[in-house]
Coordinates of C-alpha atoms in Angstrom, one line a residue:
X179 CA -35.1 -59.0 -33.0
X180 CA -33.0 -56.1 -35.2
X181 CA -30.4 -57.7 -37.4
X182 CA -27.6 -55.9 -35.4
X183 CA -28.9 -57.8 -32.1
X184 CA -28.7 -60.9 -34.0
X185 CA -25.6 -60.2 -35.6
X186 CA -23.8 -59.8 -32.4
X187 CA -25.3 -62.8 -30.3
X188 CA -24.2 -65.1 -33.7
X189 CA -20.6 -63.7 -33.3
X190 CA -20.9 -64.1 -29.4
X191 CA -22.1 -67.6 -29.8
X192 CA -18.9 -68.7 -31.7
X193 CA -16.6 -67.1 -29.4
X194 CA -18.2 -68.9 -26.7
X195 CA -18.0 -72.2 -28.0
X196 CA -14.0 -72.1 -28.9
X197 CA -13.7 -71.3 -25.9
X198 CA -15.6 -73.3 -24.5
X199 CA -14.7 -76.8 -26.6
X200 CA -11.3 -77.0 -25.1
X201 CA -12.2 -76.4 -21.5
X202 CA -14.9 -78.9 -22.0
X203 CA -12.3 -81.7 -22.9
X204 CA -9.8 -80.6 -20.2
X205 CA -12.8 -80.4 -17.6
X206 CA -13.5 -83.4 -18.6
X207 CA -10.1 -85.1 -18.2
X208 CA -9.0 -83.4 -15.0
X209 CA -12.4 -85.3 -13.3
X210 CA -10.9 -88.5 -14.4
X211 CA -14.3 -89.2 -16.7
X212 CA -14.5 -89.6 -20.4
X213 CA -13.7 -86.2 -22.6
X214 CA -17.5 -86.8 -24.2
X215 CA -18.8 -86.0 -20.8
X216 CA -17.7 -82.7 -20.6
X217 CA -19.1 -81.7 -24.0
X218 CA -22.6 -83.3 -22.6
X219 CA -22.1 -80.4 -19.9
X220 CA -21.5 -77.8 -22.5
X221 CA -24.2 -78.7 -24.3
X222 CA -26.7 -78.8 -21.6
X223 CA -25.7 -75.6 -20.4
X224 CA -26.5 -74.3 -23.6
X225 CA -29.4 -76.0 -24.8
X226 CA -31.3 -76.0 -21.4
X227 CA -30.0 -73.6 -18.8
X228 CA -29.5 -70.8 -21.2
X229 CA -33.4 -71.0 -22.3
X230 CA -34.0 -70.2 -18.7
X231 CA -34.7 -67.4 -17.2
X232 CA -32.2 -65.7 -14.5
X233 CA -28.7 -64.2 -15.9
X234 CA -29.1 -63.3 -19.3
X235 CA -25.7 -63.4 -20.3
X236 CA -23.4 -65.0 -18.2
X237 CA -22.9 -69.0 -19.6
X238 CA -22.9 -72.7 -18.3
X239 CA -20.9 -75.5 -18.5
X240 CA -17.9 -77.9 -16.4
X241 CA -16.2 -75.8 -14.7
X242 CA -12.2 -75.9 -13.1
X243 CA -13.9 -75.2 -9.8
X244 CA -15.7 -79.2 -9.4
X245 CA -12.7 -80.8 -10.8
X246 CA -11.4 -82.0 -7.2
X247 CA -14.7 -82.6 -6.1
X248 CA -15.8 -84.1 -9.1
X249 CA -12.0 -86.1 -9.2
X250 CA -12.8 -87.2 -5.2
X251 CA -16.5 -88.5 -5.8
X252 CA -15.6 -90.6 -8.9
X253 CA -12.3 -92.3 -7.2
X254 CA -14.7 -93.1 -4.3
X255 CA -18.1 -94.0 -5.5
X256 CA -17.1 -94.9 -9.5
X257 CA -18.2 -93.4 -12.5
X258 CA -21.6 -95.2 -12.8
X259 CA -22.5 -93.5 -9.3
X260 CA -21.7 -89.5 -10.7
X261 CA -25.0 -89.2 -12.3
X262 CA -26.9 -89.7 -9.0
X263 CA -24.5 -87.4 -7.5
X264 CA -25.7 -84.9 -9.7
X265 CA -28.8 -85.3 -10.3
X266 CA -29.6 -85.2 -6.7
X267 CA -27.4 -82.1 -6.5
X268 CA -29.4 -80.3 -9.6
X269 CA -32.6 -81.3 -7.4
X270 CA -31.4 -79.3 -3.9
X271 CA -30.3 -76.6 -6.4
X272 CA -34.2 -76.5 -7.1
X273 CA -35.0 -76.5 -3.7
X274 CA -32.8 -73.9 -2.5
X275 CA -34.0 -71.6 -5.6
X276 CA -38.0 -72.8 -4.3
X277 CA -37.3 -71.1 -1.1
X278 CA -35.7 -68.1 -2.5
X279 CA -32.2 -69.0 -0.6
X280 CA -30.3 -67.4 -3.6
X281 CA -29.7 -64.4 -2.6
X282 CA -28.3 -65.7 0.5
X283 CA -25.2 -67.2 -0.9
X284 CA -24.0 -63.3 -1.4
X285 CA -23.9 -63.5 2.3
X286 CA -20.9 -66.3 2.3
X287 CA -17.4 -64.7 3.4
X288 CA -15.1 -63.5 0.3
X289 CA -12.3 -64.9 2.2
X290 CA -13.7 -68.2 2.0
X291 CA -14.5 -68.4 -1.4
X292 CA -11.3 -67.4 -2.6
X293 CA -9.7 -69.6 0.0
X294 CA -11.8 -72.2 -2.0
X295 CA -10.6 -71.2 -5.7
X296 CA -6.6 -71.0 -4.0
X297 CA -6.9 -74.1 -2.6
X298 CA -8.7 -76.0 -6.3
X299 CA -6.1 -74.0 -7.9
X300 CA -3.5 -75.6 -6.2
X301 CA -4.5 -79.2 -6.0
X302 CA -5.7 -78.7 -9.9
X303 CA -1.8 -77.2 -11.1
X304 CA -0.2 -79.7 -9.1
X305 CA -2.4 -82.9 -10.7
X306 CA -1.9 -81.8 -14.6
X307 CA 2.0 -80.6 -14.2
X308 CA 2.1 -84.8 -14.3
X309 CA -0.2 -85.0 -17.6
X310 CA 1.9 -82.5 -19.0
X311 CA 4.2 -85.2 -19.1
X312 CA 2.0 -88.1 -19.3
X313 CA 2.8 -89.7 -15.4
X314 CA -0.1 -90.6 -13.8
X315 CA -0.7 -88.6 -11.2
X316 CA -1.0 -90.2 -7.1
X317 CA -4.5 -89.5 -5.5
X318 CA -5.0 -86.9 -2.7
X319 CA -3.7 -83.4 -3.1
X320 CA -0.7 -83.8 -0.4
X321 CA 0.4 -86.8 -2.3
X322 CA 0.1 -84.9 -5.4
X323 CA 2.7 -82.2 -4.1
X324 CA 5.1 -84.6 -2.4
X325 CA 5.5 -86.7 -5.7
X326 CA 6.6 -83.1 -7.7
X327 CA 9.6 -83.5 -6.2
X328 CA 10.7 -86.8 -7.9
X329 CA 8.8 -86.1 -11.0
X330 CA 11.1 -84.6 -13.4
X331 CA 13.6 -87.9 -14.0
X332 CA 10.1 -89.4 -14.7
X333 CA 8.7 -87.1 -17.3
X334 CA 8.1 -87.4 -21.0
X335 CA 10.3 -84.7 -22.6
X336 CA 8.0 -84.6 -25.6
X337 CA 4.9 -84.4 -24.0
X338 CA 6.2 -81.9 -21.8
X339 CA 7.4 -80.2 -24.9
X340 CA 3.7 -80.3 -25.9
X341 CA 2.4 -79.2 -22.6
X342 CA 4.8 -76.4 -21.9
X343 CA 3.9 -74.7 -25.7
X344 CA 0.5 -74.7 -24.6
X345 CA 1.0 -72.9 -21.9
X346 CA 3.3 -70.5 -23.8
X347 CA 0.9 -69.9 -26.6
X348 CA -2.3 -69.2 -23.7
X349 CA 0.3 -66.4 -22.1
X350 CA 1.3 -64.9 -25.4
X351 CA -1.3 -65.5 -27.6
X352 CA -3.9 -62.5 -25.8
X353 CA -1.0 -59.9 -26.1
X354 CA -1.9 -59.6 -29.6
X355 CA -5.3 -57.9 -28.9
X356 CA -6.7 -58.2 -32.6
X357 CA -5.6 -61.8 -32.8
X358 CA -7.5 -62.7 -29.8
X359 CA -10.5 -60.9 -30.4
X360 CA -10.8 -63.2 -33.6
X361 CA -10.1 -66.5 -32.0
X362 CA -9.5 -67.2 -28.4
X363 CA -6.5 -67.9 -27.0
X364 CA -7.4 -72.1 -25.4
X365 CA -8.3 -72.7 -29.0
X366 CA -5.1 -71.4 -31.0
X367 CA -3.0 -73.1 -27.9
X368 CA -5.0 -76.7 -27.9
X369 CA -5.4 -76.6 -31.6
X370 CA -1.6 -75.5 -32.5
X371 CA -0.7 -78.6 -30.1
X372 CA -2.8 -80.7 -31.6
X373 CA -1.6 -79.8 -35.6
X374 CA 1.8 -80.3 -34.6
X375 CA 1.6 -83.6 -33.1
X376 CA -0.3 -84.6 -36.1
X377 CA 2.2 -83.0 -38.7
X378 CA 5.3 -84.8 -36.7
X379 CA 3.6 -87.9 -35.6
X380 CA 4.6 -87.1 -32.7
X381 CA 4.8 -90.3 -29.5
X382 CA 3.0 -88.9 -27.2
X383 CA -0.4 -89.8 -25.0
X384 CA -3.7 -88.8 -27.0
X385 CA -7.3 -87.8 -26.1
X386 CA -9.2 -91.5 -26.1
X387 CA -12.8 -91.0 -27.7
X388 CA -15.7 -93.2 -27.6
X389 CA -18.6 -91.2 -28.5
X390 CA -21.6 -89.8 -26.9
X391 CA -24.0 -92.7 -27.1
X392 CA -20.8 -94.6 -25.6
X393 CA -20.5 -92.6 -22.6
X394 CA -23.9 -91.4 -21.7
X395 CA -25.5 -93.5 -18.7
X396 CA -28.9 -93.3 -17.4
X397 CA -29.1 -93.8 -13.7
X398 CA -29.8 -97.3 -12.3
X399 CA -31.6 -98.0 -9.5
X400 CA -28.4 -99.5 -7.5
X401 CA -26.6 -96.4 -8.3
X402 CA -30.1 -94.3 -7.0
X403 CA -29.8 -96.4 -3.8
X404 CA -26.6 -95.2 -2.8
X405 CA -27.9 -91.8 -1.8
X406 CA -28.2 -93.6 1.6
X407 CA -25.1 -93.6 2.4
X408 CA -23.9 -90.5 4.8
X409 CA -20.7 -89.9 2.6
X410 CA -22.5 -90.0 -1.0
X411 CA -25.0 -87.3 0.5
X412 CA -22.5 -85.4 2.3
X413 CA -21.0 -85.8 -1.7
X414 CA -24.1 -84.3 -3.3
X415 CA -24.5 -81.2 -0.6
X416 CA -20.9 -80.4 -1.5
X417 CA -21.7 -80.4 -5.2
X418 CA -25.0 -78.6 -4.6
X419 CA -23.2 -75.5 -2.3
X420 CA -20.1 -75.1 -4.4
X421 CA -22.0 -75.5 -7.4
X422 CA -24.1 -72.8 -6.7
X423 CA -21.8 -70.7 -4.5
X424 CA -19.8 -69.9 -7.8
X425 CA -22.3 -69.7 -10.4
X426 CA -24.1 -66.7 -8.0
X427 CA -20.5 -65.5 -7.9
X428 CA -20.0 -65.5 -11.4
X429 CA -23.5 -63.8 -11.7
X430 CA -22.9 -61.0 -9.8
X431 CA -19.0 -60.5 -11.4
X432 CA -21.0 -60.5 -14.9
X433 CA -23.6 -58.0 -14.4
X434 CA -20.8 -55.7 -13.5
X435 CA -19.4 -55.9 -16.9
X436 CA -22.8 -55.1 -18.7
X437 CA -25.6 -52.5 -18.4
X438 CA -28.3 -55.0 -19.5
X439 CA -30.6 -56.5 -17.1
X440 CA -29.4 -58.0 -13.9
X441 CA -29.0 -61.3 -12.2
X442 CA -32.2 -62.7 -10.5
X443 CA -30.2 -64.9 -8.0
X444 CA -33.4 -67.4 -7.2
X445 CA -34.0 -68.3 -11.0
X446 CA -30.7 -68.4 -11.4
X447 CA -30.2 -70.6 -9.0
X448 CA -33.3 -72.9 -10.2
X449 CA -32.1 -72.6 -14.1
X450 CA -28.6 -74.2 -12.9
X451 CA -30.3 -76.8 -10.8
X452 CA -32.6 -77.9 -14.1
X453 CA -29.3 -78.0 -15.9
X454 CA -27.1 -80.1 -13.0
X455 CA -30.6 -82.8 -12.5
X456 CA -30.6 -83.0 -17.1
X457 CA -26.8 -83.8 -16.4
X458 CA -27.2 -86.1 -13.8
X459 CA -29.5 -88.2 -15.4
X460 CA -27.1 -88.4 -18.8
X461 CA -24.6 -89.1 -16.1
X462 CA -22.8 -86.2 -17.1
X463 CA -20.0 -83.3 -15.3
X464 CA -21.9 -81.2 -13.2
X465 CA -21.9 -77.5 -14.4
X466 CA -21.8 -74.2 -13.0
X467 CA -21.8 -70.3 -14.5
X468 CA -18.4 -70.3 -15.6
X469 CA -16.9 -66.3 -15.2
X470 CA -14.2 -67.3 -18.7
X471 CA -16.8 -68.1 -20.9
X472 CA -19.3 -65.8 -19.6
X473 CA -16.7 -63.0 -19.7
X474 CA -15.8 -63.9 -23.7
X475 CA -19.9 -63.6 -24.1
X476 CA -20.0 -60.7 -23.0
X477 CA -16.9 -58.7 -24.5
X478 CA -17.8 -60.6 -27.7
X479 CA -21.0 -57.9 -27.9
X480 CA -23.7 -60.6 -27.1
X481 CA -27.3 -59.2 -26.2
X482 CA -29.1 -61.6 -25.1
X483 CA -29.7 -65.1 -24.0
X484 CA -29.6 -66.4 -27.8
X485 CA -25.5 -66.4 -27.9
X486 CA -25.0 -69.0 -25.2
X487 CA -28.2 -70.8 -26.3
X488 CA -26.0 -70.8 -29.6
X489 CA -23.6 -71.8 -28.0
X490 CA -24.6 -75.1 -27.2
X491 CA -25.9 -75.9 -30.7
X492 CA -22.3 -75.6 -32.2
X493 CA -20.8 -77.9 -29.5
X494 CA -23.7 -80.6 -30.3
X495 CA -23.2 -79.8 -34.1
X496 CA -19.4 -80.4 -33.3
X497 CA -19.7 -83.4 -31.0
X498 CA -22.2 -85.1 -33.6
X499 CA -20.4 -84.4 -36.9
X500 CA -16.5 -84.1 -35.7
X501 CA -15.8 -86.5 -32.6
X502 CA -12.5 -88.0 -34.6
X503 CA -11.3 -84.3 -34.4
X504 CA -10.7 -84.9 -30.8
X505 CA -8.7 -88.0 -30.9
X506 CA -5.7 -85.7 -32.4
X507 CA -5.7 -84.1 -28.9
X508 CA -2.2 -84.1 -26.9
X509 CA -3.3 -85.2 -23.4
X510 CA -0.5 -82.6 -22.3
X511 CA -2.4 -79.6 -24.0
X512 CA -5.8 -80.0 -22.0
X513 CA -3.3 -80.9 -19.0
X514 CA -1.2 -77.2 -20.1
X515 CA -4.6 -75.8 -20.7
X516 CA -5.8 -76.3 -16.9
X517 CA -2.2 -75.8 -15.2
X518 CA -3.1 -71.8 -16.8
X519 CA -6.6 -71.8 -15.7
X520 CA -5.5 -73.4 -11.9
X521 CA -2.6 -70.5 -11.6
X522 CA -5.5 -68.0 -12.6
X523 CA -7.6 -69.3 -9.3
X524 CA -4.8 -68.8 -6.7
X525 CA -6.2 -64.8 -6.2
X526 CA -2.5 -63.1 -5.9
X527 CA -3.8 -59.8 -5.9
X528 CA -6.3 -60.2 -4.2
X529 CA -4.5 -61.2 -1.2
X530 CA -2.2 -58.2 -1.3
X531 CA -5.1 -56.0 -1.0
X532 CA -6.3 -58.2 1.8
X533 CA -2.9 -58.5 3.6
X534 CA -3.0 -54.2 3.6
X535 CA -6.1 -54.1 5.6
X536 CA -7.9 -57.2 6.4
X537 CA -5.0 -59.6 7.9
X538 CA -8.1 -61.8 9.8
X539 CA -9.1 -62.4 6.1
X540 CA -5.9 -63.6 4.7
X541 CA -5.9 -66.4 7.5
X542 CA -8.7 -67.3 6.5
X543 CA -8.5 -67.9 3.1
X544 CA -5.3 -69.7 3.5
X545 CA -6.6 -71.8 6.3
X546 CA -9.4 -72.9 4.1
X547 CA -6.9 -73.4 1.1
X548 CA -4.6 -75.4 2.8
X549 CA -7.7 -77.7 4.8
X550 CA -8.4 -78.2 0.8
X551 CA -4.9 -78.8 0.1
X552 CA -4.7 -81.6 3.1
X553 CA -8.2 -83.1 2.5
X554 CA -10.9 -82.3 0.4
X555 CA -12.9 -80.0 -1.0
X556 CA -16.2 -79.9 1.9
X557 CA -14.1 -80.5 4.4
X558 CA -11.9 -77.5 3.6
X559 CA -15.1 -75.2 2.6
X560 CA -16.3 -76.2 6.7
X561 CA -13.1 -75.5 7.9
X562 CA -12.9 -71.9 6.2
X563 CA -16.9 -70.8 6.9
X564 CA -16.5 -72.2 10.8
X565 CA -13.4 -70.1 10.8
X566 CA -14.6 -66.9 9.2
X567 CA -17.7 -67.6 11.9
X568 CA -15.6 -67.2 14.7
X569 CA -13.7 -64.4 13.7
X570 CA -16.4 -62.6 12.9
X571 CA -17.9 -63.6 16.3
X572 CA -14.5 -62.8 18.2
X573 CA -14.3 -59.0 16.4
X574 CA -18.0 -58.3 17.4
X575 CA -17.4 -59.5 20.7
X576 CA -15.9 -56.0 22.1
X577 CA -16.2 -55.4 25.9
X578 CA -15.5 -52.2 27.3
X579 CA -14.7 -51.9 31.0
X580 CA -15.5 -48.3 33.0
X581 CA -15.1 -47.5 36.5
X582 CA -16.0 -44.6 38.1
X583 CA -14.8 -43.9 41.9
X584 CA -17.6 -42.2 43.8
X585 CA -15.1 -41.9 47.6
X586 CA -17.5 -43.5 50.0
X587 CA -20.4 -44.0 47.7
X588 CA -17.5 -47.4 46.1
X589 CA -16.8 -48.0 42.6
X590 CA -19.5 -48.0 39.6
X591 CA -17.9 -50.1 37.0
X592 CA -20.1 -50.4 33.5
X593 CA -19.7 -53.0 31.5
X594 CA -20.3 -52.5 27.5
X595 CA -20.6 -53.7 24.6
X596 CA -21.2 -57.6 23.3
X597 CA -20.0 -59.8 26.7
X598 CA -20.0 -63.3 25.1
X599 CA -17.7 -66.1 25.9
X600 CA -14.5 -65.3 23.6
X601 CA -14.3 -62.1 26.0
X602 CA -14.8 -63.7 29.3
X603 CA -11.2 -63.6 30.5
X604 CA -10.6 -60.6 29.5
X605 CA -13.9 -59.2 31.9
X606 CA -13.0 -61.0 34.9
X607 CA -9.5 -59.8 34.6
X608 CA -10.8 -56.6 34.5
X609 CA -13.0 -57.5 37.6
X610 CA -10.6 -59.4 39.6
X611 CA -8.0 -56.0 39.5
X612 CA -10.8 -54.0 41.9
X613 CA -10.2 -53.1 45.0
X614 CA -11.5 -55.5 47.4
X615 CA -12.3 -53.3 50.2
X616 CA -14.4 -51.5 48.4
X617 CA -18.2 -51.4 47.4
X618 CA -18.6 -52.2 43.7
X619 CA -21.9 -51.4 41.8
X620 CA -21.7 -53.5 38.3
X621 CA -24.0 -51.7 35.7
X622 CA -24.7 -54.0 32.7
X623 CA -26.9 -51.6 31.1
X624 CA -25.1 -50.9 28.3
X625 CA -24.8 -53.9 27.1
X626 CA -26.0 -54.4 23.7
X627 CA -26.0 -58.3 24.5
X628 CA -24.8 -60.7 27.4
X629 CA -25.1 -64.5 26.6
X630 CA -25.6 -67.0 29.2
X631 CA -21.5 -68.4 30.1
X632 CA -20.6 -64.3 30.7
X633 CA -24.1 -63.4 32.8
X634 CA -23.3 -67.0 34.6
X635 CA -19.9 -65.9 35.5
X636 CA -20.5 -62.5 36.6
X637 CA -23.1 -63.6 38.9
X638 CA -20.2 -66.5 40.4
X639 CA -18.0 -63.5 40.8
X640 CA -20.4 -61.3 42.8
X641 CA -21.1 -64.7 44.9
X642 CA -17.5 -65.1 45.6
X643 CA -17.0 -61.2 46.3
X644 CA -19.6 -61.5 49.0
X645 CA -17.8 -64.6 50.4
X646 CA -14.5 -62.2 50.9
X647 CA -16.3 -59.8 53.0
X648 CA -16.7 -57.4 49.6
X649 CA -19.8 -55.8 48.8
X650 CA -21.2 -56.5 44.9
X651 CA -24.1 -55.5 43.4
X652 CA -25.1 -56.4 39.6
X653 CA -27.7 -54.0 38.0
X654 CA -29.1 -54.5 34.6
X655 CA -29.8 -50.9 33.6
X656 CA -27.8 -47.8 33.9

């Protein structure tokens, strides 16, 4: 390897893992699980998925994306049951990638996905605006917006104080481009929150520590037996799809920042399952390709795989030598940290463009946000793909109606297009406004597909013309 090469993926490899250190501890926190947990993550998406073969630049870890889910499944099952969750997940992750299904998640609507991110965003700002000022925060994401409105008589003004600087410093501090090329922006906001609470001993909540031997759980088998239950595997397909939906995602967004080799989605999808089962049986965060700190390894001039390999040796160098370091921690700066990165999933712009051409899209994506929103995570992903299915079904489904009036020969009327169910009325409208007295001659040849409910149907209506005294024929060719 040439000195530059290495050079650049050493540099990479430390701006990776400040950025990375803080979102690992608000991950972390947002789940509801132990901060250690989330630098477990890290590391594992370092130390193991980064060896692997697949993306070679774009980088692993806990991602904003689970925390609902990840929230959801610990309130439910308990902490001791999240390994299973996720080891089982990392193992249908290797599945999918055995059968070569990677490629496949490309195929998943847009509108859906971002529906997704819009509606994690939401339910993610709306849980840490109460950590940034230490309230605990009610469970379920309607509850969560209902209770804003009584939340500011309840609010810690210094911890808000805390919280809103945070915030401040992650929207200022990237205007100053040579500054943030040097450090990245969640590390001078967390650690400038953190130095001043220490410097003005300042009464506010901090970030508890125990230590990774303390928090580190190997799977029992009581905890292994709960994956009969229909909830904990409708749990662990949730985990497995999401996971993977947005680390090919991420994939793709990353190769289209660098000319180096590209994304092979099936590997990919296998190295991120290795990772999620390795995390699952620490009883750790599951972890997906995260598009921040992929994006900060790539500008930072990394090469090859070596900087997010890297990556995770400095946050298991940290984690091993400095864990007290994170008991300075403001609860309200990981809290500020996240309320930034949830605001950055609800895709603004990305709507306007849709709302300009694509209005079926927008509904979409905010029917699947606000299913999220009003349940959970899976439920809301079904809702959004089995409304993008019917849309998509209900714009293909184009019938065209023709008649032609041949004098005492009767009426040819040709029928074309896709006749399917969602445009029955509107044929037998079409049908029922003939002449009656005539003879009609229905040619179905050009259709380019007629399911069973419309073929059905036209045959009842041909019966019932013949009971009037009409004359009908049907003919399948032209």
């Amino acid at each position: 390897m040439r000195r530059g090469v290495r050079k650049a993926d050493l540099f990479a490899s430390l701006v990776v893992f400040l950025v990375a250190l803080p979102l690992c501890v608000g991950v972390a926190m947002a789940s509801g699980v132990p901060a250690e947990l989330g630098l477990v993550t890290g590391i594992v998406g370092g130390l193991v998925t980064g060896v692997l073969p697949g993306s070679s630049l774009q980088v692993s870890g806990p991602a904003a994306g689970l925390t609902v889910l990840v929230y959801e499944a610990v309130q439910a099952y308990g902490l001791e049951a999240l390994g299973v969750l996720v080891c089982a997940a990392g193992l249908v992750q290797l599945g999918l990638g055995a059968l070569r299904l990677g490629r496949w998640f490309r195929a998943v609507s847009v509108a859906v996905v971002q529906g997704m991110l819009a509606g994690i965003g939401l339910v993610l700002v709306a849980g840490q605006v109460y950590a940034l000022g230490d309230v605990a925060a009610p469970a379920g994401g309607l509850a969560k917006l209902a209770g804003l409105v009584s939340l500011p008589g309840r609010m810690d003004p210094v911890a808000l104080s805390v919280g809103g600087a945070t915030i401040a410093v992650l929207l200022l501090w990237p205007r100053w481009r040579r500054g943030a090329r040097l450090v990245p922006a969640p590390l001078v906001a967390v650690a400038s929150a953190a130095a001043l609470t220490a410097v003005f001993d300042l009464d506010v909540r901090r970030v508890e520590v125990r230590g990774l031997l303390d928090v580190v759980r190997l799977p029992e088998a009581a905890d292994v037996g709960r994956l009969t239950e229909v909830g904990v595997i409708g749990t662990v397909v949730a985990f497995a799809l999401i996971a993977s939906a947005e680390s090919l995602f991420s994939a793709a967004a990353v190769d289209r920042l660098h000319t180096g080799p590209r994304t092979d989605y099936d590997r990919e999808l296998m190295a991120q399952g290795a990772g999620n089962t390795l995390c699952g049986v620490l009883g750790a965060l599951p972890m997906t390709a995260v598009i921040v700190r992929s994006a900060a390894n790539v500008h930072a001039g990394a090469r090859t795989k070596a900087s997010r390999v890297l990556h995770g040796v400095w946050l298991l160098l940290f984690t091993a030598v400095l864990p007290g370091v994170l008991g300075v921690i403001p609860v309200a700066a990981p809290a500020g940290l996240l309320v930034h990165a949830g605001c950055k999933l609800v895709p603004v712009r990305e709507v306007r463009a849709l709302w300009r051409g694509h209005r079926g899209e927008v509904v979409v994506l905010g029917v699947t946000a606000v299913a999220i929103v009003a349940g959970n995570l899976f439920e809301g992903v079904l809702v959004g793909l089995a409304l993008a299915v019917a849309k998509t079904a209900w714009e293909i489904s184009h019938v065209h109606v023709e008649t032609e009036d041949r004098g005492e020969a009767g009426i040819v009327v040709r029928v074309l297009g896709h006749a399917t169910f969602l445009r029955l009325p509107k044929l037998l409208d079409a049908l029922d406004a003939l002449p009656r007295d005539r003879e009609i001659r229905l040619e179905l040849g050009g259709l380019r597909h007629l399911d069973h409910a419309c073929a059905a149907a036209l045959e009842g209506w041909a019966a019932a013309r013949q009971g009037r005294q009409g004359v009908a024929t049907i003919s399948r060719t032209s």
